[in-house]
CSV table of C-alpha atoms and ligand atoms in Angstrom, one decimal:
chain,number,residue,atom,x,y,z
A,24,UNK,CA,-23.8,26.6,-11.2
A,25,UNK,CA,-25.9,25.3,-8.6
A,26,UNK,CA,-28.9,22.5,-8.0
A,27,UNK,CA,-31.0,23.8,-10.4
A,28,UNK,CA,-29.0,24.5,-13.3
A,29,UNK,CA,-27.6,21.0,-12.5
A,30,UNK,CA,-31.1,19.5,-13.1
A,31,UNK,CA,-31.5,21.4,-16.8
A,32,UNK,CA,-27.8,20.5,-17.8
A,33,UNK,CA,-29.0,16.9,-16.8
A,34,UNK,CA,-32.3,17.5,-18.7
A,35,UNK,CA,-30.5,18.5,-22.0
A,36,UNK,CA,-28.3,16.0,-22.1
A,37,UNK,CA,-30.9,13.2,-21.4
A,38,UNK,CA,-32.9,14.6,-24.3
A,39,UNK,CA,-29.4,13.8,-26.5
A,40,UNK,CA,-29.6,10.6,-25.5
A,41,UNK,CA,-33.1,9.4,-26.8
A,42,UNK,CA,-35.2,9.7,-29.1
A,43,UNK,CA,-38.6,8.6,-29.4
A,44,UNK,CA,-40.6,6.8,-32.3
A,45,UNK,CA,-43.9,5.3,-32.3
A,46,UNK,CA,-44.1,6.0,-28.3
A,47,UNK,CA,-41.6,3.8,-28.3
A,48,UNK,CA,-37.7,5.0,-26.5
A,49,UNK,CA,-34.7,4.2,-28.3
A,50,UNK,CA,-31.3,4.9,-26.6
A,51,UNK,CA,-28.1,6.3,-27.5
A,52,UNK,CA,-25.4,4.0,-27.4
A,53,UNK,CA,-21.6,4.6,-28.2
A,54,UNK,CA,-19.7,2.7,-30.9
A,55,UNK,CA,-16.8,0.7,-29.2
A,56,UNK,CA,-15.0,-0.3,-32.1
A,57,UNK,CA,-12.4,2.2,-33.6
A,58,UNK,CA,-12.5,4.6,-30.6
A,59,UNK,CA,-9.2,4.5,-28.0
A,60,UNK,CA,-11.4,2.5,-25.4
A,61,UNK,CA,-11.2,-0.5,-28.2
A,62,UNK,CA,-7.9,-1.3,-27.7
A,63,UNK,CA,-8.2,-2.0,-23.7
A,64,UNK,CA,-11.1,-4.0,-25.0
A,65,UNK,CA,-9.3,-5.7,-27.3
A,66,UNK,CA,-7.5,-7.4,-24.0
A,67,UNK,CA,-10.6,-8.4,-21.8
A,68,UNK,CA,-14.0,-8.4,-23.8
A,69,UNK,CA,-15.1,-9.5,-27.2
A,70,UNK,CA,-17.0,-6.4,-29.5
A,71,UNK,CA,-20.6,-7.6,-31.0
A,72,UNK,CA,-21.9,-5.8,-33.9
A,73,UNK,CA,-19.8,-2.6,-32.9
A,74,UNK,CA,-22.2,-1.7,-29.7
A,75,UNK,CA,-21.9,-4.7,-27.5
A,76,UNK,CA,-19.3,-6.4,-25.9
A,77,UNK,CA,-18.9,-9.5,-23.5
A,78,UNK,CA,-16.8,-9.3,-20.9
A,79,UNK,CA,-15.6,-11.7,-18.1
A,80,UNK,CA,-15.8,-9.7,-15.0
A,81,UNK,CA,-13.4,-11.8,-12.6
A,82,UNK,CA,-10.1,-12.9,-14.4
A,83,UNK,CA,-9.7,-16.9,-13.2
A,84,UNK,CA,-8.5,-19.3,-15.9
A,85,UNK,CA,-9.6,-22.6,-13.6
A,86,UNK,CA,-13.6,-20.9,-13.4
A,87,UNK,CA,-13.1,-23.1,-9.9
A,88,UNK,CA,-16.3,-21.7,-7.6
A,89,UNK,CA,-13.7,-20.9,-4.8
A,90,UNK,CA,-11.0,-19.5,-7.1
A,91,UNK,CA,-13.7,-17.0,-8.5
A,92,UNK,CA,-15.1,-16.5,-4.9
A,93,UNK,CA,-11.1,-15.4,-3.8
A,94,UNK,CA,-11.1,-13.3,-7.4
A,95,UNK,CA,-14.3,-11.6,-6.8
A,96,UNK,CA,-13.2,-10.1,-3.2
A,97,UNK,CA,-9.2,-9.3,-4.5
A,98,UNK,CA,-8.3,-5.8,-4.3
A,99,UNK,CA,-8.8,-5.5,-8.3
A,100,UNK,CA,-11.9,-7.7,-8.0
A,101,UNK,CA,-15.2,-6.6,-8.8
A,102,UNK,CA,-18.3,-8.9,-7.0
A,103,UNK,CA,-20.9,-8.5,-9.6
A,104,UNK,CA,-21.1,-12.3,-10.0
A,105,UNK,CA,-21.7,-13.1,-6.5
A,106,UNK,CA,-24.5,-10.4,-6.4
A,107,UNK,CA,-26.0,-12.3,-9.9
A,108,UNK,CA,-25.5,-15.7,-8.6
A,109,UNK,CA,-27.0,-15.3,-5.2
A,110,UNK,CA,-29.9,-13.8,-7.1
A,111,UNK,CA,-30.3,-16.4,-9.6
A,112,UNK,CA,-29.5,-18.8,-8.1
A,113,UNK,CA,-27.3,-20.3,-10.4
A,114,UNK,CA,-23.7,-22.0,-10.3
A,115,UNK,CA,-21.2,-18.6,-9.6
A,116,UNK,CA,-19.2,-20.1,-12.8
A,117,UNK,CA,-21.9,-19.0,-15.2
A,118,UNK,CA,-22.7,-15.3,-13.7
A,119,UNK,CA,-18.9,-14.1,-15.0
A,120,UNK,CA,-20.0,-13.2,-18.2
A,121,UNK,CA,-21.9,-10.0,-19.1
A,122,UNK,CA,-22.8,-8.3,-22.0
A,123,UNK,CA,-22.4,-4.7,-22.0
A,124,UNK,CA,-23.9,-1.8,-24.3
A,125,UNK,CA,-22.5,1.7,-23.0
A,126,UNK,CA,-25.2,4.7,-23.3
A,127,UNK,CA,-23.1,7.6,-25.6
A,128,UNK,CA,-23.4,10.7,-22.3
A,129,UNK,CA,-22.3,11.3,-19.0
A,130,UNK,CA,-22.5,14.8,-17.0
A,131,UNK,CA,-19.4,14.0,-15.3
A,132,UNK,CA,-15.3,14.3,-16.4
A,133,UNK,CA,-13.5,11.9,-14.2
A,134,UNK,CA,-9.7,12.0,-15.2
A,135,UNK,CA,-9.4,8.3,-14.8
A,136,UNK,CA,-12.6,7.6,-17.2
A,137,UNK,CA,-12.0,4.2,-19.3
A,138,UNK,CA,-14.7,5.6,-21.6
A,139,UNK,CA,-12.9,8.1,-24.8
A,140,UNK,CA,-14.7,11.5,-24.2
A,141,UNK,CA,-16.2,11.2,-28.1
A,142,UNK,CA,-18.0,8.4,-26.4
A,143,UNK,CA,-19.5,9.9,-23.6
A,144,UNK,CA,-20.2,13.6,-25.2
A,145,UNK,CA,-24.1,13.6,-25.9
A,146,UNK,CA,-23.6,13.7,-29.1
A,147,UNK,CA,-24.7,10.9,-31.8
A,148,UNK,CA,-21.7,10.9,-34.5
A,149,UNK,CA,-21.1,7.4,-34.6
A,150,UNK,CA,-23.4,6.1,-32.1
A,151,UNK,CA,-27.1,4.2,-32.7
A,152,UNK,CA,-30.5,4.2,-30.7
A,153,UNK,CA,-31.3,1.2,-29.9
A,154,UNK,CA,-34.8,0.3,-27.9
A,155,UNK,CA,-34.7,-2.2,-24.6
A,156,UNK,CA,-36.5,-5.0,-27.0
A,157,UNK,CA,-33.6,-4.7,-29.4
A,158,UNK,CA,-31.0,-4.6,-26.7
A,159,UNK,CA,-32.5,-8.2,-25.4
A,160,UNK,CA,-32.7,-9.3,-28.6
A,161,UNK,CA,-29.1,-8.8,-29.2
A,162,UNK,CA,-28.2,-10.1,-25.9
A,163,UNK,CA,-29.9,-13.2,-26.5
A,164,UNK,CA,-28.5,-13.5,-29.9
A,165,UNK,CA,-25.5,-12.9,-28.6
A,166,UNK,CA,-25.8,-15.6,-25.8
A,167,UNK,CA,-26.6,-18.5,-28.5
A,168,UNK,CA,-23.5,-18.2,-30.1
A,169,UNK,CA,-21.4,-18.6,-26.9
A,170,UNK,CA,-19.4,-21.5,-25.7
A,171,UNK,CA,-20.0,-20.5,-22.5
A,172,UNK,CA,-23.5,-19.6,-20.3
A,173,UNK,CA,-24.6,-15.6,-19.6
A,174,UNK,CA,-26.9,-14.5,-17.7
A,175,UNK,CA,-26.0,-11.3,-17.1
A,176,UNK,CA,-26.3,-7.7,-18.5
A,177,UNK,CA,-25.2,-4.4,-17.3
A,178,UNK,CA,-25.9,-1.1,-19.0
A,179,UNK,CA,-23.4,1.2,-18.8
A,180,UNK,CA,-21.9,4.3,-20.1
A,181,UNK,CA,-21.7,7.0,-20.2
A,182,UNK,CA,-24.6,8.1,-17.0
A,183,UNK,CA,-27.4,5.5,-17.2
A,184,UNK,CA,-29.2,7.3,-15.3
A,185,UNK,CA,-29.7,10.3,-17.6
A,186,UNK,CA,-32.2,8.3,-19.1
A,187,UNK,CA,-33.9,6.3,-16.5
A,188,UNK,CA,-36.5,4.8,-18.8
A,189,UNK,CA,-33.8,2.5,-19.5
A,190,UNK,CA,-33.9,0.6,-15.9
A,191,UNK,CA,-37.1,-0.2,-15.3
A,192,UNK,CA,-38.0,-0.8,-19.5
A,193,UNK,CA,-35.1,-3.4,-19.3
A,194,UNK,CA,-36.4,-5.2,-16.6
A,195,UNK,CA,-39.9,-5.0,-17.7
A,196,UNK,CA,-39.1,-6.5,-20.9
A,197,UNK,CA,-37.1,-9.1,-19.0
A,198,UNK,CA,-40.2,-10.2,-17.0
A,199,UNK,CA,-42.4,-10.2,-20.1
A,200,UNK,CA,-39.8,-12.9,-21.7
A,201,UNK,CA,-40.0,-14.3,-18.6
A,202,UNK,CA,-36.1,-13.8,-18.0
A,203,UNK,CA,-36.5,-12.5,-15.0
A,204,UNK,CA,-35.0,-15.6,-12.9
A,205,UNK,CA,-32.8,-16.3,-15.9
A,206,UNK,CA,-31.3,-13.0,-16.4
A,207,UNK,CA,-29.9,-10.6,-13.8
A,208,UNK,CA,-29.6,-6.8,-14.5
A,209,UNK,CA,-27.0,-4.3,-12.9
A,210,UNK,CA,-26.8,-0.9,-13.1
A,211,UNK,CA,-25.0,1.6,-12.4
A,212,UNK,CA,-24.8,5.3,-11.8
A,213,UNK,CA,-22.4,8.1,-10.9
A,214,UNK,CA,-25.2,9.2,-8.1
A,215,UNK,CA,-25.4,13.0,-9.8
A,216,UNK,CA,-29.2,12.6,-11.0
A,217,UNK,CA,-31.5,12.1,-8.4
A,218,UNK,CA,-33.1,15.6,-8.5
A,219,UNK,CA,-33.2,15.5,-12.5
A,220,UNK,CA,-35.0,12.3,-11.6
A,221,UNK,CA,-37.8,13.8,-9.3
A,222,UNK,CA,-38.0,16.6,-11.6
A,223,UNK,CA,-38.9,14.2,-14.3
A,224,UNK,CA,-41.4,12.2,-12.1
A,225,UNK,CA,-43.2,16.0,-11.0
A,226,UNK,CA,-43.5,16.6,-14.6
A,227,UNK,CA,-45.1,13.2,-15.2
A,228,UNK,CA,-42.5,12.6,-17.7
A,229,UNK,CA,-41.3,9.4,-15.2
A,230,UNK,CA,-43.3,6.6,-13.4
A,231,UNK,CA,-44.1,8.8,-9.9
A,232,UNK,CA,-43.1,5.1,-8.7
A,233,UNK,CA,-40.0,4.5,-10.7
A,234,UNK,CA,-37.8,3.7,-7.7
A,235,UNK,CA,-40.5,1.7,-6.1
A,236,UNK,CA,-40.8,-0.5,-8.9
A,237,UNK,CA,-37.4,-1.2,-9.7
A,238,UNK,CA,-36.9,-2.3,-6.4
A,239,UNK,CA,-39.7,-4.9,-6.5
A,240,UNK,CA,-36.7,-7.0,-9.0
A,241,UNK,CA,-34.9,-9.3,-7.3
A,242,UNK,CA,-33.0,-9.7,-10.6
A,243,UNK,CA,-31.2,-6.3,-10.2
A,244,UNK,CA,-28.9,-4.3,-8.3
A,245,UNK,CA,-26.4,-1.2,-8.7
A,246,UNK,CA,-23.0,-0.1,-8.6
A,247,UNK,CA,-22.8,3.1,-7.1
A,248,UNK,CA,-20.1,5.4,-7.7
A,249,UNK,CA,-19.2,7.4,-4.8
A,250,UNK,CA,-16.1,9.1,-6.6
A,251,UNK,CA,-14.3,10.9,-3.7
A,252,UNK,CA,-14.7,11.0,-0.1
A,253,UNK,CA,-15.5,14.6,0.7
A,254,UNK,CA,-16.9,17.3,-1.1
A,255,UNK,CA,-13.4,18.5,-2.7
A,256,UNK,CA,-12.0,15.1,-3.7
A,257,UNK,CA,-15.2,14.4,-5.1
A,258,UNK,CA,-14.8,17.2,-7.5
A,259,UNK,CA,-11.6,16.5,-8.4
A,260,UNK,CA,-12.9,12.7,-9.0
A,261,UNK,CA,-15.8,14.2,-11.6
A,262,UNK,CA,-13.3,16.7,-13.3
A,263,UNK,CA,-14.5,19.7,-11.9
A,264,UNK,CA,-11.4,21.1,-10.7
A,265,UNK,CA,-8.2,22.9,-12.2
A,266,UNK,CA,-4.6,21.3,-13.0
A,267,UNK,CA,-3.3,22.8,-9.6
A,268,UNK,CA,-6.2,20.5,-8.2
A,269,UNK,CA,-8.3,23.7,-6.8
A,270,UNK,CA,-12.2,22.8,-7.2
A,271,UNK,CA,-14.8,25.3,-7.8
A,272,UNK,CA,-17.4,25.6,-4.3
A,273,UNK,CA,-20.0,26.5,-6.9
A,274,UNK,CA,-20.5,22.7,-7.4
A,275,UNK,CA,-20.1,21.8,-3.5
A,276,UNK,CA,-24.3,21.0,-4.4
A,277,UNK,CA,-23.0,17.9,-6.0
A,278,UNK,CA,-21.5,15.8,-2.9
A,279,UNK,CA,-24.8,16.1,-0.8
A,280,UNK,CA,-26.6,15.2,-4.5
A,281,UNK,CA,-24.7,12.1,-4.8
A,282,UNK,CA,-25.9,11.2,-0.6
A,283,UNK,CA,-29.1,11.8,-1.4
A,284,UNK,CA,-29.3,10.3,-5.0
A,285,UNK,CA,-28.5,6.9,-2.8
A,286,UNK,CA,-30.1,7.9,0.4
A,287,UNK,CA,-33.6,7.4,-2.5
A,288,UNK,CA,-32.4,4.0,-4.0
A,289,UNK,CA,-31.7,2.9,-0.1
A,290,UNK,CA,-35.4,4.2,0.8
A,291,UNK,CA,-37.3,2.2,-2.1
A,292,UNK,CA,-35.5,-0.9,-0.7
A,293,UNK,CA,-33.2,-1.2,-4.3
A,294,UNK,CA,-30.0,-3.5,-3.8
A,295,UNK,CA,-27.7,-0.8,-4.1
A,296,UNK,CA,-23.2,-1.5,-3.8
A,297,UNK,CA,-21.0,1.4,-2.7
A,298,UNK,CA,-17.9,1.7,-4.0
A,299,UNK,CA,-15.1,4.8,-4.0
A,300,UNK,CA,-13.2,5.3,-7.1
A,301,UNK,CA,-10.5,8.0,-6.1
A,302,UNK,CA,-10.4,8.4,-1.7
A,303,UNK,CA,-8.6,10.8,0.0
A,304,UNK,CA,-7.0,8.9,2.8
A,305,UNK,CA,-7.5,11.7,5.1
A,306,UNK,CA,-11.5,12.2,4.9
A,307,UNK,CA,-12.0,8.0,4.6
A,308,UNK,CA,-13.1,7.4,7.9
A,309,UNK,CA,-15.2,10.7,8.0
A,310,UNK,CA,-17.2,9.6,4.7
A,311,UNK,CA,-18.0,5.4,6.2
A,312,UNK,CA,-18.9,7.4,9.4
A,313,UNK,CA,-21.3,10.1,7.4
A,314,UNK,CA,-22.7,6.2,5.8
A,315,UNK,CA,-22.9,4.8,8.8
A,316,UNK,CA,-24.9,7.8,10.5
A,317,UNK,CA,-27.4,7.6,7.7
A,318,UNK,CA,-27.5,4.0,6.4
A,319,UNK,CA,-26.2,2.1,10.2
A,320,UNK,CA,-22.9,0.3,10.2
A,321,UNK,CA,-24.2,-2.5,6.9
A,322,UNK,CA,-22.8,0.7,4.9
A,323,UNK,CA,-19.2,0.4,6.0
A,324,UNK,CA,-19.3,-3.3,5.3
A,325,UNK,CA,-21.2,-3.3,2.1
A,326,UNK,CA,-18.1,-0.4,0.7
A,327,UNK,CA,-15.2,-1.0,-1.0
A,328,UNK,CA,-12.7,0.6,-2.5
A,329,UNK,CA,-11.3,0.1,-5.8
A,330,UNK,CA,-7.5,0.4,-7.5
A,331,UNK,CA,-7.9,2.6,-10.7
A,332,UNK,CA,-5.5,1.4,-13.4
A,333,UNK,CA,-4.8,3.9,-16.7
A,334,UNK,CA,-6.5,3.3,-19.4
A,335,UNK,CA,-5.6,3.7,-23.2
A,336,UNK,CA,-8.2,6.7,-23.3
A,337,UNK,CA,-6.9,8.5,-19.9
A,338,UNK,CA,-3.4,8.9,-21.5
A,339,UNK,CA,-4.7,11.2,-24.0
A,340,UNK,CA,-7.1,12.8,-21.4
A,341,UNK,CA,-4.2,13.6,-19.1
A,342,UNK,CA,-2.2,15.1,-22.1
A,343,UNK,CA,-4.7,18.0,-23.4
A,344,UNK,CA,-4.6,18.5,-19.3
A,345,UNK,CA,-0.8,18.7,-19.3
A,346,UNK,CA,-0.8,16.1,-16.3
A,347,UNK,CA,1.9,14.1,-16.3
A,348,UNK,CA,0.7,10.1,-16.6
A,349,UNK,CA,3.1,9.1,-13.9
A,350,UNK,CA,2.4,11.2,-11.3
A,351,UNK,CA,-1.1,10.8,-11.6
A,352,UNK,CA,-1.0,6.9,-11.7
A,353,UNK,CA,1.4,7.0,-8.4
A,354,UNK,CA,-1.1,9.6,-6.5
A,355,UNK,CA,-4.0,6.8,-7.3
A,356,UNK,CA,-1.4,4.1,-6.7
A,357,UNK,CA,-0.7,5.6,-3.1
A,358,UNK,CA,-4.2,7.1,-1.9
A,359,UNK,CA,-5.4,3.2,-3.0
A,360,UNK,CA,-3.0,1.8,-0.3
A,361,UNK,CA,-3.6,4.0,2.2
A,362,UNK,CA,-6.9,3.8,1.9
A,363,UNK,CA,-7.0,-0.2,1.4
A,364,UNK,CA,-5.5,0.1,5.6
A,365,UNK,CA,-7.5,2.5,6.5
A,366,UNK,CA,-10.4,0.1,5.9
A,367,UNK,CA,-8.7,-3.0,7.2
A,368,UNK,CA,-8.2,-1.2,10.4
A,369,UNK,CA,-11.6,0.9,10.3
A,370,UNK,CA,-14.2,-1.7,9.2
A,371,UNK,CA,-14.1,-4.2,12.2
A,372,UNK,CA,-13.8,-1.6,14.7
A,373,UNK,CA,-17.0,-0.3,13.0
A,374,UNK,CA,-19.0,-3.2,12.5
A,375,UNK,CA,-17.0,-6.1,14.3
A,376,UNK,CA,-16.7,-8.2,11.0
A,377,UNK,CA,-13.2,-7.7,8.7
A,378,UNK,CA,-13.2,-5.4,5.4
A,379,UNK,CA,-14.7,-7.7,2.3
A,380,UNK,CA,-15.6,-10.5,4.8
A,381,UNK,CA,-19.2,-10.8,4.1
A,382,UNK,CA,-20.8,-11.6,0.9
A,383,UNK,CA,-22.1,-7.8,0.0
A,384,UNK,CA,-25.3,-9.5,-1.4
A,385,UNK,CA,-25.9,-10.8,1.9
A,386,UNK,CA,-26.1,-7.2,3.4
A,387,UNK,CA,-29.2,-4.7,3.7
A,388,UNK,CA,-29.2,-1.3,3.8
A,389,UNK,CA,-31.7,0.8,6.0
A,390,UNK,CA,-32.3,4.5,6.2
A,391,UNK,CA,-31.6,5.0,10.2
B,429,SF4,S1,-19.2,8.8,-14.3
B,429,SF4,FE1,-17.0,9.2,-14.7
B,429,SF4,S2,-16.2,7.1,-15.0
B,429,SF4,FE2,-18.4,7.0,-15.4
B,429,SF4,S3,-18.7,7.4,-17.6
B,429,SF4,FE3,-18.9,9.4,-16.5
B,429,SF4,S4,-16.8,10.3,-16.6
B,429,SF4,FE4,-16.6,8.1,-17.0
C-alpha cells in the first residue's frame, strides 16, 4: 500500500456510496434498525423511518444551562452543543438534540467502532440513497413531531468524507431554506481523505473551492478524529494491525495523511475540533507538541481526549479477532487515565490555561 493506492481504494469506495440520477447525488445510508448497533441505540436515541435517529448528545435530566455546560466538558462529554449554540445563538438547552443519518462506508477498521461492520462495508444490502433535499426534508419532518426544539444535524457514518458532495450540498440546501441561522451542521471525519479529495478537485469532479466554501458557514464545524498519537498507535486505532498489535509500515503514509487532511481544513479557515480516540500515553505530549508546532499552542487547548466504552457491535468484532473483551476494555480504560493526567499536567504548561477550560468554540486555529 501506499498514498496512491490509498487515493483509488478511497475512490472506489466513494463510487459505492452514491449514485447519481437526474444530475442529482443521492447517498448511501445504513439501516439502523435490526443491525447490532440498534440495540445501544435503543438506550440513547430514538430510530426514524429505519435511517435516522435523534439523539441527545449530553445526558442531563434537569436540561439546567450550567448542568449541561458541566455535562458538555465531563470526561464522557462531548461539546457539540456548545459549538451549535454559540453559532446559533440560541439557548444551549435546545442545541442537545441532533438528528443523525450514518453514510453505509468507511476506509478504516477501528476495533472500538460503535458502527456493525455490515453497516460500514460499501456495500448497499439494506441501505437507501437518499439526496441532501430528502435528508432536510426528513429532518424537518422529524423536528415537527418533537416535544422538544432541534436545531442540529450531523452526518455521520461510516467516512463522510468519502463523499464530500455531501458537506457543502447540505449546507447549500440549508442556506437556500434559509436554515442557515436556524440549523447548525457538524461533520465529521476520520482525516484519511484529504488527498482522494484534491484528486477529486484536479479531476474537476469537486468544487476546486470546496474547502473554501465550506468554511464561509458559520453554521458548521467538525469533529476530527485523530485516532492514535503516533504513527503506530494510529494504526492500531484504524485496524491496521495484527492480534499481537504489530502494524504494517506500509501504511506509516496514513499518520502524515491524517496531519495534513486537517492541516487543509485549518488553512481554509473551517471550525475544525480535535479529539483522540485511542492515545498512547507515552507519545501524548510528542503529538500536542507536533499540533502545537504546526497549528500554535490554540491546538493543545482546543484537544481532548475521549473514554471509549464497548459497544454491542465491538463484542462481536473483538471475537472473530480472538481478543479477549476485557483486556481490551482495561488497556482503553488505562491509556484513558493516563492520558486524562497527562493533559491536566501538560495543557497549562503549554498554553497557561487548564485542560477543557475554555469554551473550544471560542478558540481559532492558525497554520504557524
Ligand atoms: S472511522 Fe473508525 S469509528 Fe469511524 S466509522 Fe470508521 S471504523 Fe468506525
Amino acid at each position: 500500500m501506499n498514498l496512491e493506492k490509498w487515493i483509488k481504494r478511497c475512490d472506489s469506495l466513494s463510487k459505492r456510496t452514491f449514485i447519481e440520477e437526474d444530475g442529482v447525488k443521492k447517498y448511501l445510508f445504513a439501516r439502523l434498525s435490526g443491525t447490532s448497533q440498534a440495540n445501544d441505540i435503543k438506550k440513547s436515541a430514538v430510530v426514524i423511518d429505519d435511517f435516522y435517529r435523534t439523539k441527545d448528545n449530553l445526558k442531563c435530566k434537569s436540561g439546567n444551562p450550567s448542568e449541561l455546560y458541566k455535562a458538555a466538558i465531563s470526561d464522557t462529554g462531548f461539546d457539540m452543543p456548545l459549538w451549535a449554540y454559540k453559532s446559533l445563538n440560541l439557548p444551549l438547552q435546545v442545541c442537545n438534540m441532533t438528528f443523525m443519518p450514518q453514510t453505509k462506508t468507511c476506509n478504516v477498521y477501528c476495533p472500538w467502532c460503535f458502527v456493525d461492520d455490515y453497516n460500514k462495508n460499501g456495500r448497499k444490502e439494506d441501505g437507501a440513497y437518499f439526496s441532501n433535499k430528502e435528508v432536510i426534508d426528513a429532518f424537518l419532518d422529524a423536528r415537527k413531531g418533537l416535544a422538544k426544539e432541534m436545531h442540529v444535524m450531523r452526518l455521520s457514518g461510516g467516512e463522510p468524507l468519502l463523499v464530500p458532495w455531501q458537506w457543502l450540498e447540505n449546507l447549500e440546501e440549508l442556506k437556500r431554506r434559509g436554515l442557515s441561522e436556524d440549523v447548525y451542521f457538524q461533520g465529521e471525519t476520520n482525516l484519511t481523505t484529504g488527498s482522494f479529495i484534491r484528486q477529486l478537485q484536479n479531476e474537476g469532479r469537486l468544487d476546486k473551492n470546496f474547502w473554501e466554501k465550506i468554511a464561509e458557514y458559520n453554521n458548521f464545524g467538525v469533529l476530527c478524529s485523530f485516532k492514535g498519537t503516533d504513527w503506530k498507535s494510529n494504526l492500531r486505532a484504524i485496524g491496521f494491525s495484527q492480534k499481537d498489535g504489530t502494524v504494517n509500515p506500509e501504511y506509516k503514509f496514513l499518520d502524515k495523511e491524517r496531519w495534513n487532511t486537517f492541516e487543509t481544513m485549518v488553512k481554509a479557515g473551517i471550525d475544525v475540533y480535535p479529539f483522540i480516540y485511542d492515545p498512547n500515553p507515552k507519545t501524548l505530549k510528542y503529538f500536542l507538541e507536533k499540533g502545537v508546532k504546526k497549528f500554535g499552542e490554540e491546538f493543545a487547548l482546543k484537544t481532548w481526549i475521549i473514554p471509549l466504552k464497548i459497544y454491542e457491535p465491538i463484542r462481536n468484532r473483538l471475537d472473530k479477532r480472538g481478543l479477549q473483551l476485557e483486556i481490551f476494555q482495561k488497556g482503553l480504560d488505562e491509556n484513558f487515565k493516563k492520558s486524562r493526567g497527562i493533559m491536566e499536567k501538560l495543557i497549562p504548561k503549554i498554553t497557561g490555561c487548564g485542560y477543557k477550560s475554555i469554551p473550544r468554540n471560542e478558540i481559532i486555529l492558525k497554520v504557524q
